[in-house]
Amino acid sequence: MKFQVRMEDPFAYACPVLVLGCFEGKADEPVLARLDQALGGVVAALFREKEFTGVLNRTRVIHTLGQAAPERLLLVGLGKEKEFTPERMRQAAGTAAQALASPSVRAVAVFVPGGEPLLRAAAAGFGLGAYTFDQYKTKADETGEIETVDFLIPAGTPLEGAERAAAEAMRLCEAVRFSRDLVSQPGNVATPAFLAEKALEMSARFDIACRVWERDEIERHGMEALLAVGRGSRQQPRFIILDYRGGEEKEKPVVLVGKGITFDSGGISLKPREGMEKMKNDMAGAAAVMGVLMAAASLALPLNLVGLIPAAENLPDGNAYRPGDVIRAMSGKTIEVTNTDAEGRLALCDALSHALTLRPAAIIDLATLTGACVVALGSLASGLLGNDEGLKRGLKKAGEATGERLWELPLWDEYGELMKSDIADLKNSGGPSAGTVTAAWFLKNFVGTARWAHIDIAGTAWEEKGRHYLPKGATGVGVRLLVEYLRGLR
Ligand code: BES
Ligand code: MN
Ligand code: ZN
């Protein structure tokens, strides 16, 4: 999909579809009023009959039948003018993109009556909403994809800023799409080796260094917790290191860690059959980290960034780790495995230990870590826990700005009681209460005094129904959030 910015009068712009945002109850915006006049009052009639009144994310198509330059208009509701935000612009643009999925539409024009921030939001929403994953459809779908989007801006708007905003939004969308594609891949394709291959491909294309540790090297570094998780699968684990240096040479890197369980059956503590197919998305944290590195390099962010991905598959077989096993993590701490389905924290704890060796400015991990987080927050917010107020504040702010909202849960010491083991330093599962907190508390044992935040994306990585700029399926959550956060550091 290609974005272009044009300073054109939408009324006179010949195109298959013109997308027009409308505020609730406002049929008298200048462009809308002119179109209405040319079309014999049809827009006013829609508002009057309450068939379309500009309610947020409602749409209506009008064929112009030769009465105006655009062949059709797609009206999309922006909601009340007083309540308008960039997030609403993104949503409306995403809704429009999803509504336009039809075989005949390849080129679209979108009228954006404002400056850079508005254009940025519209372009991001459009690019995200137009996503489909059809790699495994042997027949081309009836829908097809939009090839070009022309953003029409009014005369007098600074063109250069608008063009920059559109170009940056396109790069950001590419990174989110890359992340979504990885998550959408089935478990038989997206193995640990596949993630490693994608990371290497990315490093060849962008200015990012990449190293992949195979089993012996993981062993040599003492990452026994990661190895334990992967032992029940024929697919060997990988430890992937991505390194982007956009900052000063001596500057400490921000280290991102992404859970890369390419399929989570639960292992010997097997999950119930219903919905187990969803567990192919248990590498969404890894996919997000890869997306952030891609975006950082593509947008040339001026900072140093490392991405760490512990990748493994959690299956039960004769070699699998079992409930009751005691393992020694890279840090030296011993862990009693009380549940092999609490595998994410095991893979992550060794990655966090490695992160500490990099003298990080901060560590941020992303993981589809707990079902409890889905129960607590559903799909509208990711869980946030950590040991540094400033870091958490910055992340929350980025969450509000991008619509990838975060909600903080407490990490009080007392929760640690639930994770005490009778025979080892800690156990990996603390039972049903406070599941998201105890998982984070487990991780906290491996970050020492480093500034650290943990983001649980179990509920936000996958969209069940499809809404505005999140078509049904993988959301790519975390990419826009962290890019926004990292941008704010400068
Ligand atoms: N990958 C799951 C968490 C998950 C559940 C993500 C549902 C998305 C949707 C994780 O590995 C897991 O199984 N967690 C257990 C932990 C428990 C055994 C302490 C859980 O949440 O039930
Ligand atoms: Mn699990
Ligand atoms: Zn898992």
Coordinates of C-alpha atoms and ligand atoms in Angstrom, one line a residue:
M1 CA 0.0 0.0 0.0
K2 CA 1.3 3.4 -1.0
F3 CA 0.5 6.7 0.7
Q4 CA 0.6 10.0 -1.2
V5 CA -0.2 13.5 0.0
R6 CA -1.9 15.9 -2.4
M7 CA -3.0 19.4 -2.0
E8 CA -6.3 19.1 -3.9
D9 CA -9.9 20.2 -3.6
P10 CA -11.7 16.9 -2.7
F11 CA -14.9 18.1 -4.5
A12 CA -13.0 18.2 -7.8
Y13 CA -10.7 15.2 -7.3
A14 CA -11.6 12.3 -9.7
C15 CA -11.2 9.0 -7.8
P16 CA -13.1 5.7 -7.3
V17 CA -13.8 6.6 -3.6
L18 CA -13.5 9.6 -1.5
V19 CA -13.5 9.1 2.3
L20 CA -14.9 11.9 4.3
G21 CA -15.0 12.1 8.0
C22 CA -18.1 13.7 9.5
F23 CA -18.7 15.0 13.0
E24 CA -21.8 13.9 14.8
G25 CA -24.8 16.0 13.8
K26 CA -22.8 18.3 11.6
A27 CA -23.9 18.1 8.0
D28 CA -22.8 21.7 7.2
E29 CA -19.0 21.3 7.0
P30 CA -18.0 23.2 3.8
V31 CA -16.9 20.2 1.8
L32 CA -19.8 18.1 2.8
A33 CA -22.2 21.0 2.1
R34 CA -20.8 21.4 -1.4
L35 CA -21.2 17.7 -2.2
D36 CA -24.7 17.7 -0.7
Q37 CA -25.6 20.6 -3.0
A38 CA -24.2 18.8 -6.1
L39 CA -26.0 15.6 -5.1
G40 CA -29.4 17.2 -4.7
G41 CA -29.5 17.2 -0.8
V42 CA -28.8 13.5 -0.2
V43 CA -26.3 14.0 2.6
A44 CA -28.7 16.4 4.4
A45 CA -31.4 13.8 4.0
L46 CA -29.3 11.0 5.5
F47 CA -28.6 13.2 8.6
R48 CA -32.3 14.3 8.8
E49 CA -33.6 10.7 8.6
K50 CA -30.9 9.6 11.1
E51 CA -29.6 7.0 8.6
F52 CA -26.2 8.5 9.0
T53 CA -25.5 11.1 11.6
G54 CA -21.7 10.9 12.1
V55 CA -21.7 8.6 15.1
L56 CA -18.1 7.3 15.7
N57 CA -17.2 4.4 13.4
R58 CA -20.5 4.3 11.5
T59 CA -20.2 4.4 7.7
R60 CA -22.3 5.1 4.7
V61 CA -21.6 4.9 0.9
I62 CA -23.1 7.3 -1.6
H63 CA -22.7 6.9 -5.3
T64 CA -22.4 10.2 -7.0
L65 CA -23.6 9.1 -10.4
G66 CA -21.6 11.7 -12.3
Q67 CA -22.7 14.6 -10.1
A68 CA -19.2 15.1 -8.4
A69 CA -15.7 14.1 -9.4
P70 CA -15.3 11.2 -6.9
E71 CA -17.3 8.2 -8.1
R72 CA -18.5 7.4 -4.6
L73 CA -18.3 8.9 -1.1
L74 CA -17.6 6.9 1.9
L75 CA -18.9 8.9 4.9
V76 CA -17.4 7.8 8.2
G77 CA -18.5 9.1 11.6
L78 CA -15.9 10.9 13.8
G79 CA -18.3 11.2 16.8
K80 CA -18.9 14.5 18.6
E81 CA -16.6 17.3 17.6
K82 CA -15.9 18.2 21.3
E83 CA -14.7 14.7 22.0
F84 CA -12.4 14.3 19.0
T85 CA -9.0 12.9 19.5
P86 CA -6.2 11.4 17.3
E87 CA -7.3 8.0 18.5
R88 CA -10.8 8.7 17.1
M89 CA -9.2 9.8 13.8
R90 CA -7.3 6.5 13.7
Q91 CA -10.4 4.5 14.5
A92 CA -12.5 6.2 11.9
A93 CA -9.8 5.8 9.2
G94 CA -9.4 2.1 10.1
T95 CA -13.2 1.6 10.0
A96 CA -13.2 3.2 6.5
A97 CA -10.4 1.0 5.3
Q98 CA -12.2 -2.1 6.5
A99 CA -15.5 -0.9 4.9
L100 CA -13.7 -0.4 1.6
A101 CA -12.6 -4.0 1.2
S102 CA -14.2 -4.8 -2.1
P103 CA -12.9 -6.2 -5.4
S104 CA -13.4 -3.0 -7.4
V105 CA -11.6 -0.6 -5.1
R106 CA -7.8 -0.3 -5.6
A107 CA -7.3 3.5 -5.2
V108 CA -8.8 5.6 -2.5
A109 CA -8.7 9.3 -1.6
V110 CA -9.1 10.4 2.0
F111 CA -9.8 14.1 2.9
V112 CA -7.8 15.2 5.9
P113 CA -8.7 18.8 6.9
G114 CA -5.9 19.4 9.3
G115 CA -2.1 19.4 9.8
E116 CA 0.5 16.8 10.7
P117 CA -0.9 15.1 13.8
L118 CA -4.3 14.5 12.1
L119 CA -2.6 13.2 9.0
R120 CA -0.4 10.9 11.0
A121 CA -3.4 9.4 12.8
A122 CA -5.5 9.1 9.6
A123 CA -2.6 7.4 7.8
A124 CA -1.8 5.0 10.6
G125 CA -5.5 4.1 11.0
F126 CA -5.9 3.5 7.4
G127 CA -2.8 1.4 7.0
L128 CA -3.7 -0.7 10.1
G129 CA -7.3 -1.2 9.2
A130 CA -6.6 -2.4 5.6
Y131 CA -4.5 -5.4 6.8
T132 CA -5.4 -8.9 5.8
F133 CA -3.5 -12.2 6.1
D134 CA -4.3 -14.3 3.1
Q135 CA -1.1 -16.2 2.5
Y136 CA -2.9 -19.6 2.8
K137 CA -5.9 -18.9 0.7
T138 CA -5.4 -20.7 -2.6
K139 CA -8.1 -18.6 -4.3
A140 CA -7.7 -14.9 -4.2
D141 CA -10.3 -13.6 -1.8
E142 CA -13.2 -11.5 -3.1
T143 CA -11.9 -8.5 -1.2
G144 CA -8.5 -7.7 -2.6
E145 CA -6.3 -4.9 -1.4
I146 CA -6.1 -1.2 -1.7
E147 CA -3.0 -0.2 -3.6
T148 CA -2.8 3.6 -3.2
V149 CA -4.2 6.0 -0.7
D150 CA -4.2 9.7 -1.6
F151 CA -4.5 12.0 1.4
L152 CA -6.1 15.2 0.3
I153 CA -5.1 18.3 2.3
P154 CA -6.6 21.8 2.0
A155 CA -4.6 24.6 0.4
G156 CA -2.4 26.3 3.0
T157 CA -1.5 23.2 5.0
P158 CA 2.3 22.8 5.2
L159 CA 2.9 20.1 2.6
E160 CA 6.4 19.0 3.8
G161 CA 5.2 18.2 7.3
A162 CA 2.2 16.3 5.9
E163 CA 4.4 14.3 3.6
R164 CA 6.7 13.4 6.4
A165 CA 3.8 12.3 8.6
A166 CA 2.5 10.1 5.9
A167 CA 5.9 8.5 5.1
E168 CA 6.5 7.8 8.8
A169 CA 3.1 6.3 9.3
M170 CA 3.8 4.1 6.3
R171 CA 7.0 2.8 7.9
L172 CA 5.3 2.3 11.2
C173 CA 2.5 0.4 9.5
E174 CA 5.0 -1.8 7.7
A175 CA 6.5 -2.8 11.1
V176 CA 3.1 -3.5 12.6
R177 CA 2.1 -5.6 9.6
F178 CA 5.3 -7.5 9.8
S179 CA 4.6 -8.3 13.5
R180 CA 1.0 -9.3 12.7
D181 CA 2.1 -11.6 9.9
L182 CA 4.4 -13.4 12.3
V183 CA 1.7 -13.9 14.9
S184 CA -0.8 -15.0 12.2
Q185 CA 1.5 -17.8 11.1
P186 CA 0.5 -21.2 12.3
G187 CA 2.7 -23.2 14.7
N188 CA 3.9 -25.6 12.1
V189 CA 5.4 -22.7 10.2
A190 CA 6.4 -20.2 12.8
T191 CA 8.9 -22.4 14.7
P192 CA 11.8 -21.0 16.8
A193 CA 14.0 -21.6 13.7
F194 CA 11.5 -19.6 11.6
L195 CA 11.6 -16.6 14.0
A196 CA 15.4 -16.7 13.9
E197 CA 15.3 -16.8 10.1
K198 CA 13.0 -13.8 10.0
A199 CA 15.3 -11.9 12.4
L200 CA 18.3 -12.6 10.2
E201 CA 16.3 -11.5 7.1
M202 CA 15.4 -8.3 8.9
S203 CA 19.0 -7.7 9.9
A204 CA 20.1 -8.1 6.2
R205 CA 17.5 -5.5 5.1
F206 CA 17.9 -2.9 7.9
D207 CA 20.9 -1.6 9.8
I208 CA 20.4 -4.1 12.6
A209 CA 22.9 -6.7 13.8
C210 CA 21.6 -10.2 14.6
R211 CA 22.9 -13.2 16.4
V212 CA 21.1 -16.5 16.8
W213 CA 22.1 -19.0 19.5
E214 CA 21.3 -22.6 18.8
R215 CA 21.0 -25.2 21.5
D216 CA 24.7 -25.7 22.4
E217 CA 25.2 -22.0 22.8
I218 CA 22.1 -21.6 24.9
E219 CA 23.5 -24.5 27.0
R220 CA 26.9 -22.9 27.2
H221 CA 25.3 -19.8 28.6
G222 CA 23.5 -21.8 31.3
M223 CA 20.0 -21.0 30.1
E224 CA 18.5 -24.1 31.6
A225 CA 15.1 -22.7 32.2
L226 CA 14.7 -21.9 28.5
L227 CA 16.0 -25.3 27.5
A228 CA 13.6 -27.0 29.9
V229 CA 10.6 -25.4 28.3
G230 CA 11.8 -26.5 24.8
R231 CA 12.7 -30.1 25.7
G232 CA 9.4 -31.7 24.9
S233 CA 9.5 -30.5 21.3
R234 CA 11.3 -31.8 18.2
Q235 CA 11.8 -28.1 17.4
Q236 CA 15.0 -26.9 19.0
P237 CA 14.9 -23.6 20.9
R238 CA 16.7 -20.5 19.7
F239 CA 17.9 -17.4 21.5
I240 CA 17.7 -14.4 19.2
I241 CA 19.6 -11.2 19.7
L242 CA 18.9 -8.1 17.7
D243 CA 21.0 -5.0 18.1
Y244 CA 20.3 -1.6 16.7
R245 CA 22.8 1.2 17.3
G246 CA 21.2 4.6 16.4
G247 CA 22.6 6.4 19.5
E248 CA 26.0 7.4 20.8
E249 CA 28.5 4.6 21.0
K250 CA 28.7 4.7 24.9
E251 CA 25.0 5.2 25.4
K252 CA 23.4 2.3 27.3
P253 CA 20.8 0.4 25.3
V254 CA 17.1 0.0 26.1
V255 CA 16.6 -3.8 26.1
L256 CA 13.4 -5.3 24.9
V257 CA 12.5 -8.9 25.7
G258 CA 9.7 -10.7 23.9
K259 CA 8.2 -14.1 24.8
G260 CA 8.7 -16.4 21.8
I261 CA 6.7 -19.5 22.6
T262 CA 5.8 -20.6 19.1
F263 CA 3.1 -22.9 20.4
D264 CA 2.0 -23.5 23.9
S265 CA 0.2 -26.8 24.5
G266 CA 0.8 -26.4 28.2
G267 CA 3.3 -29.3 28.1
I268 CA 2.7 -32.2 30.6
S269 CA 0.3 -29.8 32.4
L270 CA -1.7 -30.0 29.2
K271 CA -4.2 -27.2 28.3
P272 CA -7.8 -28.1 27.6
R273 CA -8.6 -28.8 24.0
E274 CA -11.0 -25.8 23.5
G275 CA -9.2 -22.9 22.0
M276 CA -5.7 -24.5 22.1
E277 CA -5.2 -23.4 18.5
K278 CA -5.0 -19.8 19.7
M279 CA -1.7 -20.7 21.4
K280 CA 0.1 -20.2 18.2
N281 CA 0.0 -16.5 19.2
D282 CA 2.2 -17.2 22.3
M283 CA 5.1 -15.5 20.4
A284 CA 3.3 -12.2 20.0
G285 CA 5.8 -10.6 22.4
A286 CA 8.6 -11.7 20.2
A287 CA 6.8 -10.5 17.1
A288 CA 6.3 -7.1 18.8
V289 CA 10.0 -6.8 19.7
M290 CA 11.0 -7.6 16.2
G291 CA 8.5 -5.0 14.9
V292 CA 9.9 -2.4 17.2
L293 CA 13.4 -3.0 16.0
M294 CA 12.3 -2.8 12.4
A295 CA 10.5 0.4 13.0
A296 CA 13.4 1.9 15.0
A297 CA 15.8 1.2 12.2
S298 CA 13.4 2.2 9.5
L299 CA 12.7 5.5 11.2
A300 CA 16.3 6.0 12.2
L301 CA 15.5 6.6 15.9
P302 CA 18.5 8.1 17.7
L303 CA 19.0 5.5 20.4
N304 CA 20.5 2.1 21.1
L305 CA 18.1 -0.7 21.3
V306 CA 18.6 -4.4 21.8
G307 CA 15.9 -7.1 21.3
L308 CA 16.1 -10.4 23.0
I309 CA 13.9 -13.3 22.1
P310 CA 13.9 -16.6 23.9
A311 CA 12.1 -18.9 21.4
A312 CA 10.9 -22.4 22.1
E313 CA 7.9 -24.7 21.7
N314 CA 6.0 -26.1 24.7
L315 CA 4.9 -29.7 24.0
P316 CA 4.6 -32.9 26.0
D317 CA 6.7 -35.9 25.0
G318 CA 9.0 -38.4 26.6
N319 CA 11.8 -35.9 26.9
A320 CA 9.5 -33.1 28.2
Y321 CA 10.1 -31.3 31.6
R322 CA 7.7 -32.4 34.2
P323 CA 5.8 -30.9 37.2
G324 CA 8.0 -31.3 40.2
D325 CA 11.3 -30.9 38.3
V326 CA 13.8 -28.5 39.7
I327 CA 15.9 -26.4 37.3
R328 CA 18.7 -24.0 37.7
A329 CA 18.2 -20.8 35.8
M330 CA 21.1 -18.8 34.2
S331 CA 21.1 -16.5 37.2
G332 CA 21.9 -19.4 39.5
K333 CA 18.4 -19.4 41.2
T334 CA 16.7 -22.7 41.4
I335 CA 13.1 -23.1 40.3
E336 CA 10.6 -25.8 41.2
V337 CA 8.3 -26.4 38.2
T338 CA 4.8 -26.8 39.7
N339 CA 3.1 -26.3 36.3
T340 CA 4.7 -26.8 32.9
D341 CA 2.1 -24.4 31.5
A342 CA 3.7 -21.5 33.3
E343 CA 6.5 -21.8 30.7
G344 CA 6.7 -18.2 29.5
R345 CA 8.3 -16.9 32.7
L346 CA 10.9 -19.6 32.5
A347 CA 11.9 -18.7 29.0
L348 CA 11.8 -15.0 30.0
C349 CA 13.9 -15.3 33.2
D350 CA 17.0 -16.4 31.3
A351 CA 16.5 -13.7 28.7
L352 CA 16.3 -11.1 31.6
S353 CA 19.5 -12.5 33.1
H354 CA 21.2 -12.0 29.7
A355 CA 19.7 -8.5 29.5
L356 CA 21.5 -7.6 32.8
T357 CA 24.8 -8.4 31.2
L358 CA 24.2 -5.6 28.6
R359 CA 24.1 -2.8 31.2
P360 CA 20.7 -1.7 30.1
A361 CA 19.3 1.8 30.5
A362 CA 16.0 0.0 31.0
I363 CA 14.4 -3.4 30.3
I364 CA 10.9 -3.8 28.9
D365 CA 9.5 -7.2 28.4
L366 CA 6.3 -8.1 26.4
A367 CA 4.6 -11.4 26.8
T368 CA 1.3 -13.2 26.4
L369 CA 1.9 -14.4 29.9
T370 CA -1.3 -15.0 31.8
G371 CA -4.9 -16.0 31.2
A372 CA -5.5 -14.0 34.4
C373 CA -4.7 -10.8 32.5
V374 CA -7.4 -11.6 30.0
V375 CA -9.8 -12.1 32.8
A376 CA -8.8 -8.8 34.5
L377 CA -8.6 -6.4 31.5
G378 CA -10.0 -8.2 28.5
S379 CA -8.8 -6.9 25.2
L380 CA -8.9 -3.2 25.9
A381 CA -5.7 -2.8 27.9
S382 CA -2.4 -4.7 28.5
G383 CA -1.3 -5.3 32.0
L384 CA 1.6 -3.2 33.3
L385 CA 3.9 -4.0 36.2
G386 CA 7.4 -3.0 37.1
N387 CA 9.9 -1.5 39.5
D388 CA 10.4 2.0 38.2
E389 CA 7.8 4.7 38.4
G390 CA 9.3 6.9 35.7
L391 CA 9.4 4.1 33.2
K392 CA 5.9 3.0 33.9
R393 CA 4.6 6.6 33.7
G394 CA 6.3 7.0 30.3
L395 CA 4.8 3.8 29.0
K396 CA 1.3 4.7 30.2
K397 CA 1.6 8.0 28.4
A398 CA 2.6 6.3 25.2
G399 CA -0.3 3.9 25.7
E400 CA -2.8 6.8 25.9
A401 CA -1.2 8.5 22.8
T402 CA -1.3 5.3 20.6
G403 CA -4.5 3.7 21.9
E404 CA -2.5 0.7 23.0
R405 CA -3.5 1.4 26.6
L406 CA -1.9 0.0 29.7
W407 CA -3.3 -0.6 33.1
E408 CA -1.1 -1.0 36.1
L409 CA -1.3 -3.9 38.6
P410 CA 0.5 -3.9 42.0
L411 CA 3.7 -5.7 42.6
W412 CA 3.8 -5.7 46.4
D413 CA 6.4 -7.9 48.1
E414 CA 3.7 -9.8 50.0
Y415 CA 2.6 -11.4 46.7
G416 CA 5.9 -13.3 46.8
E417 CA 4.6 -15.5 49.5
L418 CA 2.6 -17.3 46.8
M419 CA 5.7 -18.2 44.9
K420 CA 7.8 -19.8 47.7
S421 CA 8.9 -23.3 47.1
D422 CA 9.5 -25.9 49.8
I423 CA 12.6 -27.3 48.0
A424 CA 13.9 -24.6 45.7
D425 CA 14.4 -20.8 45.7
L426 CA 11.0 -20.3 44.0
K427 CA 8.3 -22.1 42.1
N428 CA 7.0 -21.2 38.7
S429 CA 3.3 -21.1 39.5
G430 CA 1.5 -19.7 42.4
G431 CA -2.0 -21.0 41.9
P432 CA -5.2 -19.3 40.7
S433 CA -5.1 -16.0 42.7
A434 CA -3.4 -12.9 41.4
G435 CA -2.1 -14.8 38.4
T436 CA -0.8 -11.8 36.5
V437 CA 0.9 -10.3 39.6
T438 CA 2.6 -13.5 40.6
A439 CA 3.9 -14.1 37.1
A440 CA 5.4 -10.6 37.2
W441 CA 6.7 -11.1 40.7
F442 CA 8.6 -14.2 39.4
L443 CA 10.2 -12.1 36.7
K444 CA 11.1 -9.4 39.2
N445 CA 13.5 -12.0 40.8
F446 CA 15.6 -11.9 37.7
V447 CA 16.0 -8.1 37.0
G448 CA 18.2 -7.2 40.0
T449 CA 18.3 -3.4 40.4
A450 CA 17.8 -2.6 36.7
R451 CA 14.8 -0.4 35.7
W452 CA 12.3 -2.8 34.4
A453 CA 8.7 -2.9 33.2
H454 CA 6.6 -6.0 32.2
I455 CA 3.7 -5.7 29.8
D456 CA 1.3 -8.6 29.7
I457 CA -0.4 -8.7 26.2
A458 CA -2.3 -12.0 26.6
G459 CA -5.6 -10.2 26.1
T460 CA -4.5 -7.6 23.5
A461 CA -2.4 -9.6 21.0
W462 CA -5.4 -11.1 19.3
E463 CA -8.6 -9.4 18.3
E464 CA -11.6 -11.8 18.4
K465 CA -14.2 -9.8 16.4
G466 CA -12.5 -7.1 14.5
R467 CA -13.0 -3.4 15.2
H468 CA -11.9 -0.1 13.7
Y469 CA -8.1 -0.4 12.9
L470 CA -7.9 -3.9 14.3
P471 CA -9.1 -6.4 11.8
K472 CA -10.0 -9.8 13.3
G473 CA -6.8 -11.6 14.2
A474 CA -3.3 -10.5 15.2
T475 CA -3.1 -6.9 16.4
G476 CA 0.6 -6.2 16.4
V477 CA 0.1 -4.7 19.9
G478 CA 3.3 -3.2 21.4
V479 CA 4.9 -2.0 18.3
R480 CA 3.3 1.4 18.1
L481 CA 3.3 1.7 21.9
L482 CA 7.0 1.2 22.3
V483 CA 8.0 3.2 19.2
E484 CA 6.0 6.1 20.7
Y485 CA 7.7 5.5 24.1
L486 CA 11.2 5.4 22.6
R487 CA 10.6 8.5 20.6
G488 CA 9.6 10.3 23.7
L489 CA 13.0 9.6 25.3
R490 CA 14.7 12.1 23.0
Ligands
BES1 N1 0.4 -18.5 27.1 C1 -0.3 -18.7 28.3 C2 -1.1 -17.5 28.7 C3 -2.3 -17.1 27.9 C4 -3.6 -17.6 28.2 C5 -2.2 -16.3 26.8 C6 -4.7 -17.3 27.5 C7 -3.3 -15.9 26.1 C8 -4.5 -16.4 26.4 C9 0.7 -19.0 29.5 O1 1.8 -19.7 29.1 C10 0.0 -19.8 30.5 O2 -0.4 -20.9 30.1 N2 -0.2 -19.3 31.7 C11 -0.9 -20.0 32.7 C12 -0.1 -19.8 34.0 C13 -0.6 -20.6 35.1 C14 -0.3 -22.1 34.8 C15 0.1 -20.2 36.4 C16 -2.3 -19.4 32.8 O3 -2.5 -18.2 32.7 O4 -3.2 -20.2 33.0
MN2 MN 1.5 -21.8 29.1
ZN3 ZN 2.4 -19.5 27.2

